[in-house]
CSV table of C-alpha atoms in Angstrom, one decimal:
chain,number,residue,atom,x,y,z
A,1188,UNK,CA,-0.1,-29.2,26.7
A,1189,UNK,CA,2.4,-28.8,23.8
A,1190,UNK,CA,4.0,-25.3,23.6
A,1191,UNK,CA,3.3,-25.2,19.9
A,1192,UNK,CA,0.7,-23.5,17.7
A,1193,UNK,CA,-2.0,-25.7,16.3
A,1194,UNK,CA,-3.0,-25.6,12.6
A,1195,UNK,CA,-5.6,-22.9,13.1
A,1196,UNK,CA,-3.3,-20.7,15.1
A,1197,UNK,CA,-0.5,-21.1,12.5
A,1198,UNK,CA,-2.9,-20.0,9.8
A,1199,UNK,CA,-3.8,-17.0,12.0
A,1200,UNK,CA,-0.2,-16.2,12.4
A,1201,UNK,CA,0.6,-16.4,8.7
A,1202,UNK,CA,-2.4,-14.2,7.9
A,1203,UNK,CA,-1.4,-11.6,10.4
A,1204,UNK,CA,2.2,-11.7,9.4
A,1205,UNK,CA,1.3,-11.3,5.7
A,1206,UNK,CA,-0.9,-8.3,6.3
A,1207,UNK,CA,1.3,-6.5,8.9
A,1208,UNK,CA,4.5,-7.1,7.0
A,1209,UNK,CA,2.9,-5.8,3.7
A,1210,UNK,CA,0.8,-2.9,5.0
A,1211,UNK,CA,2.6,-1.9,8.2
A,1212,UNK,CA,6.4,-2.4,7.9
A,1213,UNK,CA,8.8,-0.2,9.8
A,1214,UNK,CA,8.5,2.4,7.1
A,1215,UNK,CA,4.9,2.8,8.0
A,1216,UNK,CA,5.8,3.4,11.6
A,1217,UNK,CA,8.4,5.9,10.6
A,1218,UNK,CA,6.0,7.8,8.4
A,1219,UNK,CA,3.5,8.2,11.3
A,1220,UNK,CA,6.2,9.3,13.6
A,1221,UNK,CA,7.9,11.8,11.3
A,1222,UNK,CA,4.6,13.3,10.1
A,1223,UNK,CA,3.5,13.7,13.8
A,1224,UNK,CA,0.2,12.1,12.9
A,1225,UNK,CA,-2.4,13.2,15.4
A,1226,UNK,CA,-4.1,9.8,15.6
A,1227,UNK,CA,-0.8,7.8,15.9
A,1228,UNK,CA,-2.0,4.8,13.9
A,1229,UNK,CA,-3.8,4.1,10.6
A,1230,UNK,CA,-7.6,4.0,10.8
A,1231,UNK,CA,-7.6,2.4,7.4
A,1232,UNK,CA,-5.4,-0.5,8.6
A,1233,UNK,CA,-7.6,-0.8,11.7
A,1234,UNK,CA,-10.7,-1.2,9.4
A,1235,UNK,CA,-8.9,-4.0,7.5
A,1236,UNK,CA,-8.0,-5.5,10.9
A,1237,UNK,CA,-11.7,-5.7,11.7
A,1238,UNK,CA,-12.6,-7.1,8.3
A,1239,UNK,CA,-10.0,-9.9,8.8
A,1240,UNK,CA,-11.6,-10.7,12.2
A,1241,UNK,CA,-8.6,-9.5,14.3
A,1242,UNK,CA,-10.4,-6.6,16.1
A,1243,UNK,CA,-13.0,-9.0,17.4
A,1244,UNK,CA,-10.6,-11.8,18.1
A,1245,UNK,CA,-11.7,-12.1,21.8
A,1246,UNK,CA,-15.3,-11.0,21.3
A,1247,UNK,CA,-17.7,-13.9,21.7
A,1248,UNK,CA,-19.4,-15.2,18.6
A,1249,UNK,CA,-22.8,-14.2,19.9
A,1250,UNK,CA,-21.6,-10.6,19.7
A,1251,UNK,CA,-20.1,-10.8,16.2
A,1252,UNK,CA,-16.5,-11.8,17.2
A,1253,UNK,CA,-14.3,-14.8,16.7
A,1254,UNK,CA,-14.6,-16.1,20.2
A,1255,UNK,CA,-10.9,-17.0,20.4
A,1256,UNK,CA,-8.6,-16.8,23.3
A,1257,UNK,CA,-5.4,-15.5,24.9
A,1258,UNK,CA,-3.1,-17.7,22.8
A,1259,UNK,CA,-4.6,-16.2,19.6
A,1260,UNK,CA,-4.2,-12.7,20.9
A,1261,UNK,CA,-0.6,-13.5,21.7
A,1262,UNK,CA,-0.1,-14.6,18.1
A,1263,UNK,CA,-1.3,-11.2,16.8
A,1264,UNK,CA,0.8,-9.3,19.3
A,1265,UNK,CA,3.9,-11.2,18.4
A,1266,UNK,CA,3.5,-10.2,14.7
A,1267,UNK,CA,2.8,-6.6,15.8
A,1268,UNK,CA,6.1,-6.6,17.7
A,1269,UNK,CA,8.0,-7.6,14.6
A,1270,UNK,CA,7.2,-4.3,12.8
A,1271,UNK,CA,6.4,-2.0,15.7
A,1272,UNK,CA,3.0,-1.5,14.1
A,1273,UNK,CA,1.0,1.2,15.9
A,1274,UNK,CA,-2.4,-0.3,16.5
A,1275,UNK,CA,-5.3,-0.1,19.0
A,1276,UNK,CA,-5.4,-3.9,19.0
A,1277,UNK,CA,-3.8,-4.1,22.5
A,1278,UNK,CA,-5.9,-1.4,24.2
A,1279,UNK,CA,-9.2,-2.2,22.5
A,1280,UNK,CA,-9.3,-5.8,21.5
A,1281,UNK,CA,-7.3,-7.3,24.4
A,1282,UNK,CA,-7.7,-5.1,27.5
A,1283,UNK,CA,-11.1,-3.5,26.9
A,1284,UNK,CA,-12.7,-6.6,25.5
A,1285,UNK,CA,-11.6,-8.7,28.4
A,1286,UNK,CA,-13.1,-6.2,30.8
A,1287,UNK,CA,-16.3,-5.9,28.9
A,1288,UNK,CA,-16.8,-9.6,28.7
A,1289,UNK,CA,-17.5,-9.5,32.4
A,1290,UNK,CA,-20.1,-6.7,32.0
A,1291,UNK,CA,-23.8,-7.1,31.9
A,1292,UNK,CA,-25.6,-8.4,28.9
A,1293,UNK,CA,-26.7,-4.9,28.1
A,1294,UNK,CA,-23.1,-3.6,28.3
A,1295,UNK,CA,-21.8,-6.5,26.1
A,1296,UNK,CA,-24.5,-5.9,23.5
A,1297,UNK,CA,-23.8,-2.2,23.4
A,1298,UNK,CA,-20.0,-2.3,23.0
A,1299,UNK,CA,-18.7,-5.7,21.8
A,1300,UNK,CA,-20.3,-5.8,18.4
A,1301,UNK,CA,-19.0,-2.3,17.6
A,1302,UNK,CA,-15.5,-3.3,18.7
A,1303,UNK,CA,-15.7,-6.4,16.4
A,1304,UNK,CA,-16.8,-4.2,13.5
A,1305,UNK,CA,-13.9,-1.8,14.1
A,1306,UNK,CA,-16.3,1.0,14.9
A,1307,UNK,CA,-15.4,1.6,18.5
A,1308,UNK,CA,-12.1,2.1,20.2
A,1309,UNK,CA,-11.5,1.7,23.9
A,1310,UNK,CA,-8.8,2.2,26.5
A,1311,UNK,CA,-8.0,1.0,30.0
A,1312,UNK,CA,-7.2,3.6,32.6
A,1313,UNK,CA,-5.4,2.1,35.6
A,1314,UNK,CA,-2.0,3.6,36.5
A,1315,UNK,CA,-1.7,6.9,38.2
A,1316,UNK,CA,2.1,7.2,38.8
A,1317,UNK,CA,5.4,6.7,37.0
A,1318,UNK,CA,5.4,2.9,37.8
A,1319,UNK,CA,2.8,0.2,37.4
A,1320,UNK,CA,1.2,-0.2,40.8
A,1321,UNK,CA,-2.5,-1.3,40.3
A,1322,UNK,CA,-3.3,-1.5,44.0
A,1323,UNK,CA,-2.3,2.1,44.6
A,1324,UNK,CA,-5.3,3.4,42.7
A,1325,UNK,CA,-6.4,6.6,44.4
A,1326,UNK,CA,-9.0,8.0,41.9
A,1327,UNK,CA,-12.1,8.2,44.0
A,1328,UNK,CA,-15.6,7.0,43.0
A,1329,UNK,CA,-17.9,8.5,45.6
A,1330,UNK,CA,-21.6,7.6,45.7
A,1331,UNK,CA,-23.8,10.4,44.4
A,1332,UNK,CA,-27.5,9.8,44.1
A,1333,UNK,CA,-28.0,6.6,42.0
A,1334,UNK,CA,-24.5,6.7,40.7
A,1335,UNK,CA,-21.0,7.9,41.4
A,1336,UNK,CA,-18.8,11.0,41.0
A,1337,UNK,CA,-15.2,10.3,39.9
A,1338,UNK,CA,-12.3,12.6,40.9
A,1339,UNK,CA,-8.6,12.0,40.2
A,1340,UNK,CA,-6.0,11.4,37.5
A,1341,UNK,CA,-4.8,8.6,35.3
A,1342,UNK,CA,-1.5,8.3,33.4
A,1343,UNK,CA,0.0,6.1,30.8
A,1344,UNK,CA,-3.4,5.3,29.3
A,1345,UNK,CA,-2.5,3.5,26.0
A,1346,UNK,CA,-4.4,5.0,23.1
A,1347,UNK,CA,-6.5,7.1,25.5
A,1348,UNK,CA,-6.8,10.1,23.2
A,1349,UNK,CA,-8.5,8.1,20.5
A,1350,UNK,CA,-10.8,6.1,22.7
A,1351,UNK,CA,-14.6,6.1,22.3
A,1352,UNK,CA,-14.9,4.3,25.6
A,1353,UNK,CA,-12.8,4.4,28.8
A,1354,UNK,CA,-12.6,1.5,31.2
A,1355,UNK,CA,-11.6,3.2,34.4
A,1356,UNK,CA,-10.4,1.5,37.6
A,1357,UNK,CA,-11.4,3.6,40.6
A,1358,UNK,CA,-11.5,3.3,44.3
A,1359,UNK,CA,-15.0,3.1,45.6
A,1360,UNK,CA,-13.9,1.9,49.1
A,1361,UNK,CA,-10.9,1.1,51.2
A,1362,UNK,CA,-7.5,2.8,50.8
A,1363,UNK,CA,-4.7,3.0,48.3
A,1364,UNK,CA,-2.8,-0.3,48.4
A,1365,UNK,CA,-5.8,-2.5,49.2
A,1366,UNK,CA,-7.4,-4.9,46.8
A,1367,UNK,CA,-10.9,-4.5,48.3
A,1368,UNK,CA,-12.8,-1.4,47.3
A,1369,UNK,CA,-11.9,-1.3,43.6
A,1370,UNK,CA,-14.6,-0.8,40.9
A,1371,UNK,CA,-14.4,-0.7,37.1
A,1372,UNK,CA,-16.5,1.7,35.1
A,1373,UNK,CA,-17.3,2.0,31.4
A,1374,UNK,CA,-17.3,5.7,30.7
A,1375,UNK,CA,-17.9,8.0,27.7
A,1376,UNK,CA,-14.6,10.0,27.3
A,1377,UNK,CA,-16.7,13.0,26.2
A,1378,UNK,CA,-18.5,13.1,29.6
A,1379,UNK,CA,-18.4,16.5,31.4
A,1380,UNK,CA,-15.4,16.8,33.6
A,1381,UNK,CA,-13.0,14.6,31.7
A,1382,UNK,CA,-9.9,16.2,30.2
A,1383,UNK,CA,-7.6,14.1,28.0
A,1384,UNK,CA,-4.0,15.1,27.0
A,1385,UNK,CA,-2.2,13.0,24.4
A,1386,UNK,CA,1.4,12.1,25.4
A,1387,UNK,CA,3.7,10.6,22.8
A,1388,UNK,CA,6.0,8.1,24.6
A,1389,UNK,CA,9.7,7.6,24.0
A,1390,UNK,CA,8.9,5.0,21.3
A,1391,UNK,CA,6.6,7.4,19.5
A,1392,UNK,CA,3.5,5.3,20.4
A,1393,UNK,CA,0.4,6.7,22.0
A,1394,UNK,CA,-0.5,7.3,25.6
A,1395,UNK,CA,-2.6,9.8,27.5
A,1396,UNK,CA,-3.1,11.6,30.7
A,1397,UNK,CA,-6.7,11.9,31.9
A,1398,UNK,CA,-8.1,14.1,34.6
A,1399,UNK,CA,-11.5,13.3,36.1
A,1400,UNK,CA,-13.2,16.3,37.8
A,1401,UNK,CA,-16.5,15.5,39.4
A,1402,UNK,CA,-17.4,13.2,36.5
A,1403,UNK,CA,-20.9,11.9,37.1
A,1404,UNK,CA,-21.6,8.2,36.1
A,1405,UNK,CA,-24.7,6.2,36.7
A,1406,UNK,CA,-24.8,2.7,38.2
A,1407,UNK,CA,-25.2,1.2,34.7
A,1408,UNK,CA,-21.6,2.1,34.0
A,1409,UNK,CA,-20.3,-0.3,36.6
A,1410,UNK,CA,-18.6,-3.4,35.2
A,1411,UNK,CA,-19.1,-6.4,37.5
A,1412,UNK,CA,-19.8,-5.6,41.2
A,1413,UNK,CA,-19.1,-2.4,43.1
A,1414,UNK,CA,-16.1,-2.7,45.4
A,1415,UNK,CA,-15.3,-6.2,44.0
A,1416,UNK,CA,-13.4,-5.2,40.9
A,1417,UNK,CA,-10.0,-6.4,42.1
A,1418,UNK,CA,-10.5,-9.9,40.6
A,1419,UNK,CA,-11.7,-8.5,37.3
A,1420,UNK,CA,-8.9,-6.1,37.1
A,1421,UNK,CA,-6.4,-8.9,37.8
A,1422,UNK,CA,-7.9,-10.9,34.9
A,1423,UNK,CA,-7.7,-7.9,32.5
A,1424,UNK,CA,-4.1,-7.0,33.5
A,1425,UNK,CA,-2.9,-10.6,33.3
A,1426,UNK,CA,-4.1,-11.2,29.7
A,1427,UNK,CA,-2.6,-7.8,28.9
A,1428,UNK,CA,0.7,-8.8,30.4
A,1429,UNK,CA,0.7,-12.1,28.5
A,1430,UNK,CA,0.0,-10.2,25.3
A,1431,UNK,CA,2.9,-7.7,25.9
A,1432,UNK,CA,5.2,-10.6,26.7
A,1433,UNK,CA,4.2,-12.1,23.3
A,1434,UNK,CA,4.9,-8.7,21.6
A,1435,UNK,CA,8.4,-8.6,23.2
A,1436,UNK,CA,9.0,-12.1,21.8
A,1437,UNK,CA,8.2,-10.9,18.3
A,1438,UNK,CA,10.3,-7.8,18.8
A,1439,UNK,CA,13.3,-9.8,20.2
A,1440,UNK,CA,13.1,-12.3,17.4
A,1441,UNK,CA,13.0,-9.6,14.7
A,1442,UNK,CA,16.0,-7.9,16.2
A,1443,UNK,CA,17.9,-11.2,16.4
A,1444,UNK,CA,17.1,-12.0,12.7
A,1445,UNK,CA,18.3,-8.5,11.6
A,1446,UNK,CA,21.4,-8.8,13.7
A,1447,UNK,CA,22.4,-12.2,12.4
A,1448,UNK,CA,21.9,-11.0,8.8
A,1449,UNK,CA,24.2,-8.1,9.6
A,1450,UNK,CA,26.8,-10.4,11.0
A,1451,UNK,CA,26.8,-12.4,7.8
A,1452,UNK,CA,27.3,-9.3,5.7
A,1453,UNK,CA,29.6,-6.9,7.6
A,1454,UNK,CA,33.4,-7.4,7.0
A,1455,UNK,CA,36.1,-6.3,9.4
A,1456,UNK,CA,39.8,-7.1,9.2
A,1457,UNK,CA,39.1,-8.9,5.9
A,1458,UNK,CA,36.6,-11.3,7.5
A,1459,UNK,CA,32.9,-11.4,8.0
A,1460,UNK,CA,32.3,-10.4,11.6
A,1461,UNK,CA,30.0,-13.4,12.0
A,1462,UNK,CA,33.1,-15.6,11.7
A,1463,UNK,CA,34.4,-14.3,15.1
A,1464,UNK,CA,33.6,-16.9,17.7
A,1465,UNK,CA,32.8,-14.4,20.4
A,1466,UNK,CA,30.0,-12.9,18.4
A,1467,UNK,CA,28.8,-16.4,17.5
A,1468,UNK,CA,28.6,-17.3,21.2
A,1469,UNK,CA,26.6,-14.1,21.9
A,1470,UNK,CA,24.2,-14.8,19.1
A,1471,UNK,CA,23.7,-18.4,20.2
A,1472,UNK,CA,23.0,-17.2,23.8
A,1473,UNK,CA,20.4,-14.7,22.6
A,1474,UNK,CA,18.7,-17.3,20.4
A,1475,UNK,CA,18.3,-19.7,23.4
A,1476,UNK,CA,16.9,-16.8,25.6
A,1477,UNK,CA,14.3,-15.9,23.0
A,1478,UNK,CA,13.2,-19.6,22.6
A,1479,UNK,CA,12.9,-19.9,26.4
A,1480,UNK,CA,10.9,-16.7,26.5
A,1481,UNK,CA,8.6,-17.8,23.7
A,1482,UNK,CA,7.8,-21.0,25.6
A,1483,UNK,CA,7.1,-19.0,28.8
A,1484,UNK,CA,4.8,-16.7,27.0
A,1485,UNK,CA,3.0,-19.5,25.3
A,1486,UNK,CA,2.5,-21.4,28.6
A,1487,UNK,CA,1.2,-18.3,30.3
A,1488,UNK,CA,-1.4,-17.7,27.6
A,1489,UNK,CA,-2.5,-21.3,27.5
A,1490,UNK,CA,-3.0,-21.3,31.3
A,1491,UNK,CA,-5.0,-18.1,31.0
A,1492,UNK,CA,-7.3,-19.7,28.5
A,1493,UNK,CA,-7.7,-22.7,30.8
A,1494,UNK,CA,-8.4,-20.4,33.7
A,1495,UNK,CA,-5.8,-22.4,35.6
A,1496,UNK,CA,-5.1,-21.5,39.3
A,1497,UNK,CA,-1.4,-21.0,38.5
A,1498,UNK,CA,-2.0,-18.7,35.5
A,1499,UNK,CA,-1.1,-15.5,37.4
A,1500,UNK,CA,2.3,-17.0,38.4
A,1501,UNK,CA,3.0,-18.1,34.8
A,1502,UNK,CA,2.1,-14.6,33.6
A,1503,UNK,CA,4.5,-13.1,36.1
A,1504,UNK,CA,7.3,-15.4,34.9
A,1505,UNK,CA,6.6,-14.6,31.2
A,1506,UNK,CA,6.4,-10.9,31.6
A,1507,UNK,CA,9.6,-10.8,33.7
A,1508,UNK,CA,11.5,-13.0,31.3
A,1509,UNK,CA,10.3,-11.2,28.2
A,1510,UNK,CA,11.5,-7.9,29.7
A,1511,UNK,CA,15.0,-9.1,30.3
A,1512,UNK,CA,15.2,-11.0,27.0
A,1513,UNK,CA,14.0,-8.0,25.0
A,1514,UNK,CA,16.5,-5.8,26.8
A,1515,UNK,CA,19.3,-8.3,26.0
A,1516,UNK,CA,18.1,-8.5,22.3
A,1517,UNK,CA,18.1,-4.8,21.6
A,1518,UNK,CA,21.4,-4.2,23.5
A,1519,UNK,CA,23.1,-6.9,21.6
A,1520,UNK,CA,21.6,-5.7,18.4
A,1521,UNK,CA,22.9,-2.2,18.9
A,1522,UNK,CA,26.3,-3.3,20.0
A,1523,UNK,CA,26.8,-5.8,17.1
A,1524,UNK,CA,25.8,-3.1,14.6
A,1525,UNK,CA,28.5,-0.9,16.0
A,1526,UNK,CA,28.3,2.9,16.4
A,1527,UNK,CA,25.7,3.2,13.6
A,1528,UNK,CA,23.4,1.0,15.6
A,1529,UNK,CA,22.7,4.1,17.7
A,1530,UNK,CA,21.6,6.2,14.7
A,1531,UNK,CA,18.0,6.8,13.7
A,1532,UNK,CA,18.9,5.6,10.2
A,1533,UNK,CA,19.0,2.0,11.4
A,1534,UNK,CA,15.8,0.4,12.7
A,1535,UNK,CA,17.4,-1.4,15.7
A,1536,UNK,CA,17.3,1.7,17.8
A,1537,UNK,CA,13.5,1.9,17.3
A,1538,UNK,CA,13.2,-1.6,18.7
A,1539,UNK,CA,15.3,-0.5,21.7
A,1540,UNK,CA,12.9,2.3,22.5
A,1541,UNK,CA,9.8,0.0,22.1
A,1542,UNK,CA,11.4,-2.6,24.3
A,1543,UNK,CA,11.9,0.0,27.0
A,1544,UNK,CA,8.3,0.9,27.0
A,1545,UNK,CA,7.1,-2.7,26.9
A,1546,UNK,CA,9.3,-3.4,29.8
A,1547,UNK,CA,7.4,-0.8,31.9
A,1548,UNK,CA,4.0,-1.5,30.5
A,1549,UNK,CA,1.8,-3.4,33.1
A,1550,UNK,CA,4.9,-4.0,35.3
A,1551,UNK,CA,8.6,-4.3,34.6
A,1552,UNK,CA,10.7,-7.4,35.4
A,1553,UNK,CA,11.4,-6.3,38.9
A,1554,UNK,CA,7.7,-5.8,39.7
A,1555,UNK,CA,6.8,-9.3,38.4
A,1556,UNK,CA,9.7,-11.0,40.1
A,1557,UNK,CA,8.6,-9.4,43.3
A,1558,UNK,CA,5.0,-10.5,42.7
A,1559,UNK,CA,6.1,-14.0,42.0
A,1560,UNK,CA,8.1,-14.1,45.3
A,1561,UNK,CA,4.9,-13.1,47.2
A,1562,UNK,CA,2.8,-15.9,45.8
A,1563,UNK,CA,2.3,-18.8,48.2
A,1564,UNK,CA,1.9,-21.4,45.4
A,1565,UNK,CA,3.4,-21.3,41.9
């Protein structure tokens, strides 16, 4: 399978790049950040996203979406990474849609068309601590009558404060650290007993802390099978990891382009600093790392679309590699811009903050390297 975009995917990329570059450049992100916008993203832009078919990218055609796959989601995420565009695309159109596609027909009919229309936002609530450890879920889902009662906390819920629907991973059986006993629920965030606190991350993007205090949900809220949500959660998290890897490719490539432009313009000791061989070598090294990472992310997304048995391993490779490459890109960008690279006046520092968050999001490089080492076949 060639690690290249086909004609349709290239057209999708060009469409997304044109819109995002025009309507949501870095200046748009700065305006939202500096104004302390309560939403954290532009609802007008999200409406246009839906009109262009991006919001329903992964939604089946039968429910009003485009019926496309992980590779296409990665295309959009890469373009988002280039401008740091705050958008609910990742939380709603990637994570939540993937989870809902495994729901009942009634659940799909209730939620997916609204997502495709841009009328419903959703968020995935998985992590509970400072690091991504999905098997350590302790939020309890105890049987109560014909349903369940949920008690516990969630942290680092991307776009959780704007969500109209929460996809919550809870422990209905077993103990923390076990794969068995996990169940996913689709829950109204306005349900009694749910308290949501918005937390602005270091990169000025949205997250939330959510407390569940005796939250009553009925059996119709269960996505998939009770106690068997581990496989579904893996599927959701893996496409999310592949998407974040693609975002980091876009972020890294944008920083590289900006840095090379600066090397061609800045003079020191009467010469363009891009003429110094040491900087040329560092730039060349970064370029090759970005291209390797792009190939790894593309392969992982292709294998996810093919439902290949080695998809999880490929995703682990892509996420781990994307994390180290993005870190290298932003560090080189800051250093080659000199002292002013650390100032807020220059955009490269904003990319550094975003790279740090993306590194942690759904598992950092160390986490995925460890997961890869534990796999028997890869």
